[in-house]
Short mmCIF file of C-alpha atoms (C1' of nucleotides) in Angstrom, two decimals:
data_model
loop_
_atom_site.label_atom_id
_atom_site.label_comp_id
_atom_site.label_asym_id
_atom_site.label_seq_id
_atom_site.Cartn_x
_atom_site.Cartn_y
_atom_site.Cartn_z
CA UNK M 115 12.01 -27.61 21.21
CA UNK M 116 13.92 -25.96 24.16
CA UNK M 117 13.38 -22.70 22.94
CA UNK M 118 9.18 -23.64 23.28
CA UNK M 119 9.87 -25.41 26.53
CA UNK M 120 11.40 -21.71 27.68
CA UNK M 121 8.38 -19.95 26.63
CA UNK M 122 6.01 -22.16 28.33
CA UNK M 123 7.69 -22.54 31.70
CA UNK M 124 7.45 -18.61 31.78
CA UNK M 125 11.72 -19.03 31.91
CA UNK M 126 11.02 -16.15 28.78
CA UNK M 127 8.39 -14.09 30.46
CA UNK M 128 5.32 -12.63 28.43
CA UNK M 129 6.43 -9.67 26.84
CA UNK M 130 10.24 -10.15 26.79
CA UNK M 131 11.91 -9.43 23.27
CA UNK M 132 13.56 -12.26 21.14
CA UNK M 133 16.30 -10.67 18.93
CA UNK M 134 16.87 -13.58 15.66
CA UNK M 135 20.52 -12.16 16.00
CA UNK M 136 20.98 -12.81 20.20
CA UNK M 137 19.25 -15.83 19.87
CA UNK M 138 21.59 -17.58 16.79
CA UNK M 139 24.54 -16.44 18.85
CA UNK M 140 23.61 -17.88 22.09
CA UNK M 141 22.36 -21.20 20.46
CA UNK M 142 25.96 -21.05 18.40
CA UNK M 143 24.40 -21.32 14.82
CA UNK M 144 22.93 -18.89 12.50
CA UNK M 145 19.64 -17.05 11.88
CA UNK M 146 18.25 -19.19 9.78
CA UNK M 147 17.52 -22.23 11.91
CA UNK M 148 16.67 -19.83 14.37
CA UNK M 149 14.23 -17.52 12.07
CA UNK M 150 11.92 -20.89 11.04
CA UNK M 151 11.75 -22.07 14.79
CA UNK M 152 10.09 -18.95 15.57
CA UNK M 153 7.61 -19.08 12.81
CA UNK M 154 7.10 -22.46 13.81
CA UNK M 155 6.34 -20.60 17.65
CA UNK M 156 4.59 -17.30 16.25
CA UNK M 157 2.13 -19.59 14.07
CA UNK M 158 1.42 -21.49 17.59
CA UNK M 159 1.01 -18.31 19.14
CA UNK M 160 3.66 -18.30 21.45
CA UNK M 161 5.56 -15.83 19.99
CA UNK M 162 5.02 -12.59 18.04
CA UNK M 163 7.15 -11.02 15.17
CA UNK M 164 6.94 -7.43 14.25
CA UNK M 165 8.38 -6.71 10.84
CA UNK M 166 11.12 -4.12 11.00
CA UNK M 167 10.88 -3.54 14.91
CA UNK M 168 11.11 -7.08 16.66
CA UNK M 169 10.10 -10.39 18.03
CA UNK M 170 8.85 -11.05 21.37
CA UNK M 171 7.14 -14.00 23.20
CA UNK M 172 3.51 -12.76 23.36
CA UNK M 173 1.73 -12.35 26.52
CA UNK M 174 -0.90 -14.35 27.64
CA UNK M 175 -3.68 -13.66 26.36
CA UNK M 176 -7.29 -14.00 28.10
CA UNK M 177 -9.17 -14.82 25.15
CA UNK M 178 -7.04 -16.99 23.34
CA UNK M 179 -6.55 -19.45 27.45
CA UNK M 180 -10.60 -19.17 26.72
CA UNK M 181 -10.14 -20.01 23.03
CA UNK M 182 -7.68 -23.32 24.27
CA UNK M 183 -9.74 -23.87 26.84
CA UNK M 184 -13.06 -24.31 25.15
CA UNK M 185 -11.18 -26.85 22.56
CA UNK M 186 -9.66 -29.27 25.05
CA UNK M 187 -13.07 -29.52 27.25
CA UNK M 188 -14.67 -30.05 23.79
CA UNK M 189 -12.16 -32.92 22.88
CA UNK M 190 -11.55 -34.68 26.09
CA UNK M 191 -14.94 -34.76 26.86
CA UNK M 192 -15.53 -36.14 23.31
CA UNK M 193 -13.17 -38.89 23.83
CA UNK M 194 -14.72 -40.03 27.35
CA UNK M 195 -17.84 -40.66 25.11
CA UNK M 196 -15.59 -42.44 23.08
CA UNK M 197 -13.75 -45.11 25.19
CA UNK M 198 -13.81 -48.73 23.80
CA UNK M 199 -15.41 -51.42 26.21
CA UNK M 200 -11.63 -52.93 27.33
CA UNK M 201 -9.19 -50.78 28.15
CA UNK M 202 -5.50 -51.09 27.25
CA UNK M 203 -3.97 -52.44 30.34
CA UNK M 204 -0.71 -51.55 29.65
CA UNK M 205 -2.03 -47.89 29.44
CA UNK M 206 -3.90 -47.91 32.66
CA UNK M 207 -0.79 -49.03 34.21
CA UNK M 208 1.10 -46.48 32.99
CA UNK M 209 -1.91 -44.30 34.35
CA UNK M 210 -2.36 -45.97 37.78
CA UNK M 211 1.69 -45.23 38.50
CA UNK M 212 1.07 -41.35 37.56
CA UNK M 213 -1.10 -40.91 39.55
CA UNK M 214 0.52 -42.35 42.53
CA UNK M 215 3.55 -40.13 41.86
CA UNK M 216 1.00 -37.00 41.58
CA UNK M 217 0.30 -37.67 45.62
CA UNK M 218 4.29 -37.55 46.43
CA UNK M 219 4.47 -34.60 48.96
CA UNK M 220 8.29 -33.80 48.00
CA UNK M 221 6.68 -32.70 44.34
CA UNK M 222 7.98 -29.86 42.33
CA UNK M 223 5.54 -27.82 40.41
CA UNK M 224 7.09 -28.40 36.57
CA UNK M 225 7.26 -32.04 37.78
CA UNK M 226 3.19 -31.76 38.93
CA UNK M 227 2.96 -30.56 35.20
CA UNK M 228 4.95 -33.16 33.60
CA UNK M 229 2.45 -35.58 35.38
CA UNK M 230 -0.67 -34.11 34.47
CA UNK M 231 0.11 -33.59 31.04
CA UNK M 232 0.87 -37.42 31.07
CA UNK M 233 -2.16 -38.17 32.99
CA UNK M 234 -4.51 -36.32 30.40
CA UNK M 235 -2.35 -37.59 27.56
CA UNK M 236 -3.18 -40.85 28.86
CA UNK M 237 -6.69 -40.65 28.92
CA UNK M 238 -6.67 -39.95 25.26
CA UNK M 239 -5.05 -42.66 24.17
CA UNK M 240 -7.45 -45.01 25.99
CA UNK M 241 -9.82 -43.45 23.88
CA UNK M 242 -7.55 -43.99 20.86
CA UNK M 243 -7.19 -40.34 19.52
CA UNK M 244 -4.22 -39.72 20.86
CA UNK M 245 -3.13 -37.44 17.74
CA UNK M 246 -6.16 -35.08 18.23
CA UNK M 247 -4.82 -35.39 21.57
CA UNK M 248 -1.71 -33.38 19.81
CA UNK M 249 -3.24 -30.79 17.97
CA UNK M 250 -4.91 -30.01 21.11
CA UNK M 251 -1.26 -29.62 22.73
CA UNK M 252 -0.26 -27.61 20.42
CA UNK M 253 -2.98 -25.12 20.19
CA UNK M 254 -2.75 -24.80 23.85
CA UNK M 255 0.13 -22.70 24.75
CA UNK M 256 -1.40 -19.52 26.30
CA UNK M 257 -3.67 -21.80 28.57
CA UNK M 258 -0.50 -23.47 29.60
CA UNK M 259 1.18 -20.63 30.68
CA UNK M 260 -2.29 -19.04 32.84
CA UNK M 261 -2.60 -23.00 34.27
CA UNK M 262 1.79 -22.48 35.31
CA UNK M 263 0.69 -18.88 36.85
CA UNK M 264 -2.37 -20.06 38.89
CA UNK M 265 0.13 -22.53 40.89
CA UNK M 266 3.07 -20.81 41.44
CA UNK M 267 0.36 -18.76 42.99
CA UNK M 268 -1.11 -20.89 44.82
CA UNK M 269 0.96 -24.29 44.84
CA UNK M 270 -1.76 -26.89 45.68
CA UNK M 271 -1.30 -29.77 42.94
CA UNK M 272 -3.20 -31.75 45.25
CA UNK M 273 -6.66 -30.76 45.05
CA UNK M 274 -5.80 -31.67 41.12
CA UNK M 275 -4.36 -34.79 42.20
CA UNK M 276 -7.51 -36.12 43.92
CA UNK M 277 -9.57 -34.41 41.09
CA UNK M 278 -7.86 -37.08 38.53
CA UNK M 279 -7.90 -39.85 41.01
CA UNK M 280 -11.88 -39.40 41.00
CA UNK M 281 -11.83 -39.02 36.71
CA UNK M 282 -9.46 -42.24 36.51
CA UNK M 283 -11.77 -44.04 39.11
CA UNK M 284 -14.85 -43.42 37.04
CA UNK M 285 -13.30 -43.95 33.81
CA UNK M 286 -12.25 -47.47 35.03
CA UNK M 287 -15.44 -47.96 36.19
CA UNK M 288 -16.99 -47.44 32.97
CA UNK M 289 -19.30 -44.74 34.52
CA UNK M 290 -19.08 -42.22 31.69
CA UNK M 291 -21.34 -39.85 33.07
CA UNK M 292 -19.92 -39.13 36.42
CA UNK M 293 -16.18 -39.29 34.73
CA UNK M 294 -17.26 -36.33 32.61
CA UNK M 295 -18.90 -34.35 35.34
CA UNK M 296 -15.60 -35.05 37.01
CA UNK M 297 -13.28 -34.00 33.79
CA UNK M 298 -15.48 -30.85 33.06
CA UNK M 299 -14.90 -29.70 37.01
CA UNK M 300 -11.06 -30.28 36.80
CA UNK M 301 -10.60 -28.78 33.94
CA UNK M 302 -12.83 -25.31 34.70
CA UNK M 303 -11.09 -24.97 37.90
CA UNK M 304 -8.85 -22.93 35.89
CA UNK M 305 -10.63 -19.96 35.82
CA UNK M 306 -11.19 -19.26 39.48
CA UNK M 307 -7.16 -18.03 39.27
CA UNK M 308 -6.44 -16.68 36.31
CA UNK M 309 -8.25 -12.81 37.18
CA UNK M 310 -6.55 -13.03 40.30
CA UNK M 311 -3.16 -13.64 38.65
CA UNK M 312 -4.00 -10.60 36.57
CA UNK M 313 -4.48 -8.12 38.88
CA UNK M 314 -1.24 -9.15 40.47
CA UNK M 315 0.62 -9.14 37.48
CA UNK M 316 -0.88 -7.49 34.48
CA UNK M 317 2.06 -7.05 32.42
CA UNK M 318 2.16 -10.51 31.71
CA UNK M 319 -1.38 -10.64 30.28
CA UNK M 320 -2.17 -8.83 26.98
CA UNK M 321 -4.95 -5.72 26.81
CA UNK M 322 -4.79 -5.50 22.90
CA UNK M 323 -3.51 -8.47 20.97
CA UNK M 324 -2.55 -6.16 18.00
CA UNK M 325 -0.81 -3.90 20.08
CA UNK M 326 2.89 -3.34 19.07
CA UNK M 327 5.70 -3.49 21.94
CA UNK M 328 7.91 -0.59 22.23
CA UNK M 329 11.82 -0.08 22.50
CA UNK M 330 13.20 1.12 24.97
CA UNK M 331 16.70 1.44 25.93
CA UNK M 332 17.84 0.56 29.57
CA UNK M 333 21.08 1.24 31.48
CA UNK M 334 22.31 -1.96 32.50
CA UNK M 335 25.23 -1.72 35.13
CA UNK M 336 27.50 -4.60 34.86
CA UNK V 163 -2.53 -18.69 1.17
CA UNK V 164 -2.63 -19.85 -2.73
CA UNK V 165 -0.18 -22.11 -2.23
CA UNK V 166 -2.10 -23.94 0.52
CA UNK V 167 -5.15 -23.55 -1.68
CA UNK V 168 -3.46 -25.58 -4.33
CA UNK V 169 -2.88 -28.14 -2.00
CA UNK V 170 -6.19 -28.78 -0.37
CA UNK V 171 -8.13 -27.60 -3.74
CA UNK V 172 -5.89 -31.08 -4.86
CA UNK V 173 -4.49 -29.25 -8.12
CA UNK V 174 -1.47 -30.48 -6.35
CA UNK V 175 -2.50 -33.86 -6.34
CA UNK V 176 -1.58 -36.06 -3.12
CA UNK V 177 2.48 -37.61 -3.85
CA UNK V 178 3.49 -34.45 -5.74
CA UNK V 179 7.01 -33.09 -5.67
CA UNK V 180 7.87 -30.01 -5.05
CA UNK V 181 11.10 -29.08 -5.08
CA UNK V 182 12.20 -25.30 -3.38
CA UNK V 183 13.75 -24.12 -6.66
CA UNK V 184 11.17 -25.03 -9.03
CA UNK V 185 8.74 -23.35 -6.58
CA UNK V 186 10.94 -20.25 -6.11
CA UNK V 187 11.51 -19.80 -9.57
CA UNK V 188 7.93 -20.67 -10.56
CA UNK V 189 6.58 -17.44 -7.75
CA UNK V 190 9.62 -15.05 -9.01
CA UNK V 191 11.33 -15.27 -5.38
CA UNK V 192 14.14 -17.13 -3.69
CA UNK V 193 14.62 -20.25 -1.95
CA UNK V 194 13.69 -18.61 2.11
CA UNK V 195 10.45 -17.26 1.66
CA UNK V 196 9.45 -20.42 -0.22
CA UNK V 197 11.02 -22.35 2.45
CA UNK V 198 9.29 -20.70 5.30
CA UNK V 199 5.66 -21.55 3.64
CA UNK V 200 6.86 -25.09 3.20
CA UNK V 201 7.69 -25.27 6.85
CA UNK V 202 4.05 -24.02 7.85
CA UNK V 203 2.38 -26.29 5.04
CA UNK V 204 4.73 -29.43 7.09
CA UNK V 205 3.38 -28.48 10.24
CA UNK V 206 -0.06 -28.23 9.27
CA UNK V 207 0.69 -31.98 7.60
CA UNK V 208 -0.40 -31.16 4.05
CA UNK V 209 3.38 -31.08 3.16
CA UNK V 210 6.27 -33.45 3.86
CA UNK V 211 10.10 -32.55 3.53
CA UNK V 212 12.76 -35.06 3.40
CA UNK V 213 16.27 -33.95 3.91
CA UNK V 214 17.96 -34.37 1.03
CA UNK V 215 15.52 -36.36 -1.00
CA UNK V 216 12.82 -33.49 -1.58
CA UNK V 217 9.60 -32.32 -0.46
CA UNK V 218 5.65 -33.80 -1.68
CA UNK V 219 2.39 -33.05 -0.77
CA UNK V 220 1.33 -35.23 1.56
CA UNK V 221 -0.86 -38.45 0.39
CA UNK V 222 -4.52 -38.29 2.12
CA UNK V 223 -4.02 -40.16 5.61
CA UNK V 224 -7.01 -42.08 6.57
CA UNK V 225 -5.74 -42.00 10.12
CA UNK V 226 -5.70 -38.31 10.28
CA UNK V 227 -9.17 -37.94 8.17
CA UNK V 228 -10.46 -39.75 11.21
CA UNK V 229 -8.37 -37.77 13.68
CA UNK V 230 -9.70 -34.48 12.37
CA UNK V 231 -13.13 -35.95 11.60
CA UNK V 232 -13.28 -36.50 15.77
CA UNK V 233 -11.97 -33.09 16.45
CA UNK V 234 -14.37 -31.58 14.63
CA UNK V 235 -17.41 -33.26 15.64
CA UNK V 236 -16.05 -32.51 19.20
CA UNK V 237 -15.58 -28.92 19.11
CA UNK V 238 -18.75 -28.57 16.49
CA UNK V 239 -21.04 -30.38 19.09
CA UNK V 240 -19.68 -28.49 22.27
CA UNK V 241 -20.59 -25.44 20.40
CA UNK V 242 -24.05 -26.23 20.07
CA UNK V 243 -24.56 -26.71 23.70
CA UNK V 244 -22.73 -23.96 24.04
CA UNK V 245 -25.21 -21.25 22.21
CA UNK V 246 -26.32 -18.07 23.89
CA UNK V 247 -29.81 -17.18 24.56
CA UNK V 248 -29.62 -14.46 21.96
CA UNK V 249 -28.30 -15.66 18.38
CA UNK V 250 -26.42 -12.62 16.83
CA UNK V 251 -28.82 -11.40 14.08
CA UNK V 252 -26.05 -10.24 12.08
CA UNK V 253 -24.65 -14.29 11.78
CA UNK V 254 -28.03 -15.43 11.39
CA UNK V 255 -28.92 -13.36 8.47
CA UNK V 256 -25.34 -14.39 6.58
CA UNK V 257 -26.36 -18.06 7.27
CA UNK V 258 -29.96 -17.91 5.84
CA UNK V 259 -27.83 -16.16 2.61
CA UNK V 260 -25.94 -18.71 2.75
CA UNK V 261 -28.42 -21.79 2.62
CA UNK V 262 -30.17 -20.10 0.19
CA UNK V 263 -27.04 -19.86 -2.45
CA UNK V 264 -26.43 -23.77 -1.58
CA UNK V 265 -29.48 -24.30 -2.97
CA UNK V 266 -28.67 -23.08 -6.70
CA UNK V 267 -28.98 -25.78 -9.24
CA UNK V 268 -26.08 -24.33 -11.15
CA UNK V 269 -23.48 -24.50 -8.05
CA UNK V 270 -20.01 -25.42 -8.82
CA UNK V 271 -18.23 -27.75 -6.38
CA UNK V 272 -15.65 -25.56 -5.16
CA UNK V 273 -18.41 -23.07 -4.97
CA UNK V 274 -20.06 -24.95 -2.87
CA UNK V 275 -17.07 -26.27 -0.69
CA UNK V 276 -16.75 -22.47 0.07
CA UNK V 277 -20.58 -22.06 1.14
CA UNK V 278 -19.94 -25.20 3.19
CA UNK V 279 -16.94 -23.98 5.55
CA UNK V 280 -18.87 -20.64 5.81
CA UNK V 281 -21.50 -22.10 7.26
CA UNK V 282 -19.82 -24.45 9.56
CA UNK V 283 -17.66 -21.59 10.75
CA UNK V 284 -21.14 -19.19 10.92
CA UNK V 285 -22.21 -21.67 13.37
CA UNK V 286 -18.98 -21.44 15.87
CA UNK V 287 -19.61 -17.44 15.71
CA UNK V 288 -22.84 -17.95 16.86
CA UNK V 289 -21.49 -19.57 19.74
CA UNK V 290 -18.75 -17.17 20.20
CA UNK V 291 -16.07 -19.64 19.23
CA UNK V 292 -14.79 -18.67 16.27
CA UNK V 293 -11.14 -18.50 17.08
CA UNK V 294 -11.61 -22.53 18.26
CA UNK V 295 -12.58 -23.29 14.77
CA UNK V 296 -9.68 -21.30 13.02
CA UNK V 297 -7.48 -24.06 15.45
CA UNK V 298 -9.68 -26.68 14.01
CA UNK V 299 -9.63 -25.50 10.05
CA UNK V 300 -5.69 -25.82 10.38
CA UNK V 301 -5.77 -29.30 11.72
CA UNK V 302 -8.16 -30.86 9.25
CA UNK V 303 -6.65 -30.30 5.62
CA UNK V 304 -6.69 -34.18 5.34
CA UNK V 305 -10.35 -34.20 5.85
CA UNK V 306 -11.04 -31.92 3.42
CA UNK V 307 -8.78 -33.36 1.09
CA UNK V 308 -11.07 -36.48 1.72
CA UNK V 309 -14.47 -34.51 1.63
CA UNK V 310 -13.74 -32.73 -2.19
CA UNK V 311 -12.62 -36.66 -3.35
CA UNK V 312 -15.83 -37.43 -1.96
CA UNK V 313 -17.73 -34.76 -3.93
CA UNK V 314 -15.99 -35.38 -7.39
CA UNK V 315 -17.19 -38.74 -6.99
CA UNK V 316 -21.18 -38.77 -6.58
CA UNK V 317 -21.31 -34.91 -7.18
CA UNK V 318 -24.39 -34.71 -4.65
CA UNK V 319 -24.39 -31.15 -2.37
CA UNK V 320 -27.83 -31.20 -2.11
CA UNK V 321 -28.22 -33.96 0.45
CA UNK V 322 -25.49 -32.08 2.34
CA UNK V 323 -27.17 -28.45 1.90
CA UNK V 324 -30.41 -30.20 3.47
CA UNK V 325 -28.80 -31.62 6.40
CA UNK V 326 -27.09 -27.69 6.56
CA UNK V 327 -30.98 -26.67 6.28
CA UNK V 328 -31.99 -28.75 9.17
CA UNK V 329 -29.36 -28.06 11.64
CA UNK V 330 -30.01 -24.05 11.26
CA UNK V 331 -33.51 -25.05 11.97
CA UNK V 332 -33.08 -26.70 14.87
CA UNK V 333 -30.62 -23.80 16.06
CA UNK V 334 -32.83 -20.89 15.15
CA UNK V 335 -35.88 -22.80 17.33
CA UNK V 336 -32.96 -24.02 19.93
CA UNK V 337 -33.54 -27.36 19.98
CA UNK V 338 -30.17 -28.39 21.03
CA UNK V 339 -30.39 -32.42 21.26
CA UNK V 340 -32.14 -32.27 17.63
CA UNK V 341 -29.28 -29.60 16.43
CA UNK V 342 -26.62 -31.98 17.73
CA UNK V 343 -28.17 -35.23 16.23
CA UNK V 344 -28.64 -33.81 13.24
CA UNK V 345 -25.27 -32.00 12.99
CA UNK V 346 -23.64 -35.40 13.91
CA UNK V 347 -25.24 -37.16 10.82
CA UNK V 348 -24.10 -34.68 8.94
CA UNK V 349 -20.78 -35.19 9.92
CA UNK V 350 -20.31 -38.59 9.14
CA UNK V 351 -21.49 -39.21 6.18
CA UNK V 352 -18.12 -38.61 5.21
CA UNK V 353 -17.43 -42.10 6.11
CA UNK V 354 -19.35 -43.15 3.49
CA UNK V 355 -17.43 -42.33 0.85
CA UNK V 356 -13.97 -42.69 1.42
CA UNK V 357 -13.30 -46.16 1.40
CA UNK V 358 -14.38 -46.48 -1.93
CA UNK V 359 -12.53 -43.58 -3.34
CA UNK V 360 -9.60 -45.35 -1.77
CA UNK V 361 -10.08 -48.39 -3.90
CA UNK V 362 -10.53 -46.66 -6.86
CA UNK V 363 -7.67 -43.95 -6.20
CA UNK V 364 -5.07 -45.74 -4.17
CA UNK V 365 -2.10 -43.66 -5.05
CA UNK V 366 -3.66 -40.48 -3.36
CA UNK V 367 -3.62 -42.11 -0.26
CA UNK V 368 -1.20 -43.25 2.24
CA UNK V 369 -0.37 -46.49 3.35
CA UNK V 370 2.42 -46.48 5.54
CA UNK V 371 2.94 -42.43 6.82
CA UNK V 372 6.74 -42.78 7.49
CA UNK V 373 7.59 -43.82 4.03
CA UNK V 374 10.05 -42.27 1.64
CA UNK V 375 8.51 -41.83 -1.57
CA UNK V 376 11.05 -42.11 -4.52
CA UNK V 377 12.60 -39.63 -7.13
CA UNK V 378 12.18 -41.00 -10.33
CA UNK V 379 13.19 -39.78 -14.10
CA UNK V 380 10.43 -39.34 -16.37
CA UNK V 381 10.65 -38.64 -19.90
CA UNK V 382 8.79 -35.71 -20.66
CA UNK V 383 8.04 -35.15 -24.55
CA UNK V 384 7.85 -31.32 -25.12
"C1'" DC A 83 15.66 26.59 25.65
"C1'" DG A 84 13.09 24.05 21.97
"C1'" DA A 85 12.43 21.95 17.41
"C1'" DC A 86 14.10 19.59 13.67
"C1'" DA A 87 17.16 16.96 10.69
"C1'" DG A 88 20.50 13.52 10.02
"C1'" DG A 89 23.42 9.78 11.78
"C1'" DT A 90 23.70 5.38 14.01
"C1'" DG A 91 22.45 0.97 15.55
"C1'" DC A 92 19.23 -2.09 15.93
"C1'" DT A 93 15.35 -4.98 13.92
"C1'" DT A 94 13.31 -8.49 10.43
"C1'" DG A 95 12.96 -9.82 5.22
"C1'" DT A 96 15.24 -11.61 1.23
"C1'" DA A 97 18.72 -13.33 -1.91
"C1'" DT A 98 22.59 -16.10 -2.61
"C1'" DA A 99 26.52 -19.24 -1.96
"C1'" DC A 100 28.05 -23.26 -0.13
"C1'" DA A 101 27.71 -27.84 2.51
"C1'" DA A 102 26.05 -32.50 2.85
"C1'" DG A 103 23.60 -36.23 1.11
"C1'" DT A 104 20.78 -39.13 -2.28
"C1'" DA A 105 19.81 -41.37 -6.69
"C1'" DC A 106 20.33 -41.95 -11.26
"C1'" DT A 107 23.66 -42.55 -15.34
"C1'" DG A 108 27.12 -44.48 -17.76
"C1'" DA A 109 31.57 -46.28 -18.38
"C1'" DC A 110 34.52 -49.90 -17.16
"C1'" DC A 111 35.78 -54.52 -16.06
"C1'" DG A 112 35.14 -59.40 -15.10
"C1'" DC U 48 25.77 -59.98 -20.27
"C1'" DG U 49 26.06 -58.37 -15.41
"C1'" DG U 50 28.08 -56.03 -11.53
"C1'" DT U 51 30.69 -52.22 -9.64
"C1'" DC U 52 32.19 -47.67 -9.10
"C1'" DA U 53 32.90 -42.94 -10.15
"C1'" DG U 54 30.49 -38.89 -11.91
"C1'" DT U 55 26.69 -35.86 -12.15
"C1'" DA U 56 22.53 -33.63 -11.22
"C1'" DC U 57 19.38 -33.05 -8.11
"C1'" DT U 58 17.57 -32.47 -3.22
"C1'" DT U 59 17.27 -29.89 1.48
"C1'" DG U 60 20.12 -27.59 5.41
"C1'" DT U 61 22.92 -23.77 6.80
"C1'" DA U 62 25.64 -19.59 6.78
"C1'" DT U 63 26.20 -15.08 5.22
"C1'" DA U 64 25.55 -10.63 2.88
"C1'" DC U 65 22.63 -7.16 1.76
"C1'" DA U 66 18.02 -4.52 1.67
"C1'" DA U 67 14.42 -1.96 3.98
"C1'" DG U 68 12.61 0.20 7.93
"C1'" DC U 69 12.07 1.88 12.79
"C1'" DA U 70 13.73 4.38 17.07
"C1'" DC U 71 16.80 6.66 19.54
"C1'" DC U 72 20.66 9.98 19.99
"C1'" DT U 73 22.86 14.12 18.88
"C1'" DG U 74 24.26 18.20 16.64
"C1'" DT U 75 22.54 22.30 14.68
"C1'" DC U 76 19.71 26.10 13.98
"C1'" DG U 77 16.00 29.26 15.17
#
DNA sequence: CGACAGGTGCTTGTATACAAGTACTGACCG
DNA sequence: CGGTCAGTACTTGTATACAAGCACCTGTCG
């Protein structure tokens, strides 16, 4: 689990090679443990293996944040059309606290993520499908990691903030209309970063998905 | 692949054990590549492993029939609004093939279960969503599961390959709101059937999810 | 100087041996 | 007859050794 938590905080950048042998010493056990936790990550996507030459965390890839993207518009606005006429008010608790952290100034960007994972988590279970809400989670990875990118560039959680306030408001409210209007803005707000991010930074994005990554051998001085 | 197959085709009916080694020896390799497909099967949820008691194919979970039953429909209906202006000729002429071989009187279930996801997955090309649905096939093997017990029991396609009939219709002419209304319906008549397959099949289902089912010696006359 | 062949060190894939734990079996004893 | 306890046969989890293959480095030869 900290090993996926690595890849998706960008800690292991796109691209960066994942040796089964490095990996088992540094975690002190052998390959084997290590060897099914990355087919548990390659099969998510987060990772790629390349028999005989190596395994690497795969870089983001724009049609597979599109791919992730589509599904959880799809499925949260799905479940807005979906919530049940009284609300669990131990879940909009839980919901009304999150969102007053969200507007702490003195917030750190992976804690801003924490949150708004929570927040959208939350939303699902009002709904009741919270396990769709997992399968979601999981097939998400590479839009995770072009959503982390966008605000380290450009570190403004609270335009999101406000953006749930207004979903939560309308969702309480029973207005489904205007919540999804609201959910379907927030979430697409995405996009307006991610080319940016790529012309900045290309080598973390992927040109062809099938594309193998070379060797190479670097002088490190120690 | 096949062994997956086996599982969702339910030759290995719901409760099975399957232990590594018999497995292993059964395929002619050892216990890690075995493992390794085991591990994928567990994610996916078709499987479950239970250290040091064994591993069984997973009984059918109404709770995540319905999960992936609203997944679906999500993803399914934001496709349809979701259609270009210009349906790829190509996808339409495979899906008119298609219809038209659901329509044999001679079809064979499994045969038609095959026509079936090709269709459904036709559809989410035409929207340009394919990879979404290859997300979605991997989450719903308990629906399926459900959907073939469904079959075996009334043995009907041909209400199903109508309600195929009339969604492509509605595409083709795109009439979204009668494509999505239709394609709903379509949907859920799963619903239909599963309740009474559960009372006359109880052991393929699951009652509580966390439970440990139990080894037990059976003599086996040979 | 350039091209080519072989050595070396890395990679993942597979087989196998052992560790740890569960459940049934059967003998023993009250 | 019934309960208890050791033994045994199974399970999955882990470590390790070996197999197969790729890329670079280097020595040799033209």
């Amino acid at each position: 689990m900290t090993l996926r938590q690595m890849v998706l905080r960008l800690e292991l950048p796109p691209g960066a090679a994942l040796s089964e042998n490095e990996l088992a010493a540094s975690l002190g056990v052998s390959r084997t443990p290590v060897r099914e936790a990355l087919i548990l990550l390659a099969q998510e996507g987060l990772v790629q293996v390349f028999p005989q030459i190596g395994s690497f965390v795969s870089r983001v890839d724009p049609a597979q944040v599109a791919d992730a993207q589509f599904l959880r518009e799809a499925v949260e606005l799905a479940a807005l059309e979906d919530l049940p006429p009284e609300l669990d008010p131990a879940v909009l608790k839980e919901l009304r606290d999150n969102l007053e952290r969200q507007q702490r100034e003195d917030l750190g960007l992976e804690e801003f993520f924490e949150l708004d994972e929570a927040f959208h988590q939350g939303l699902m279970r009002l709904s009741g499908h919270a396990n769709a809400w997992t399968t979601v989670a999981a097939a998400k990875g590479h839009l995770d990691r072009a959503r982390r990118l966008g605000l380290y560039e450009n570190a403004s959680p609270a335009v999101f903030a406000d953006q749930h306030r207004e979903i939560f408001d309308a969702v309480v409210a029973g207005d489904v209309t205007p919540a999804r209007r609201a959910m379907r803005a927030h979430l697409r707000a995405v996009f307006s970063d991610i080319e940016r991010i790529r012309a900045r930074s290309p080598e973390l994005f992927a040109t062809d998905p099938s594309a193998v990554p070379v060797r190479r051998n670097v002088v490190v001085w120690e």
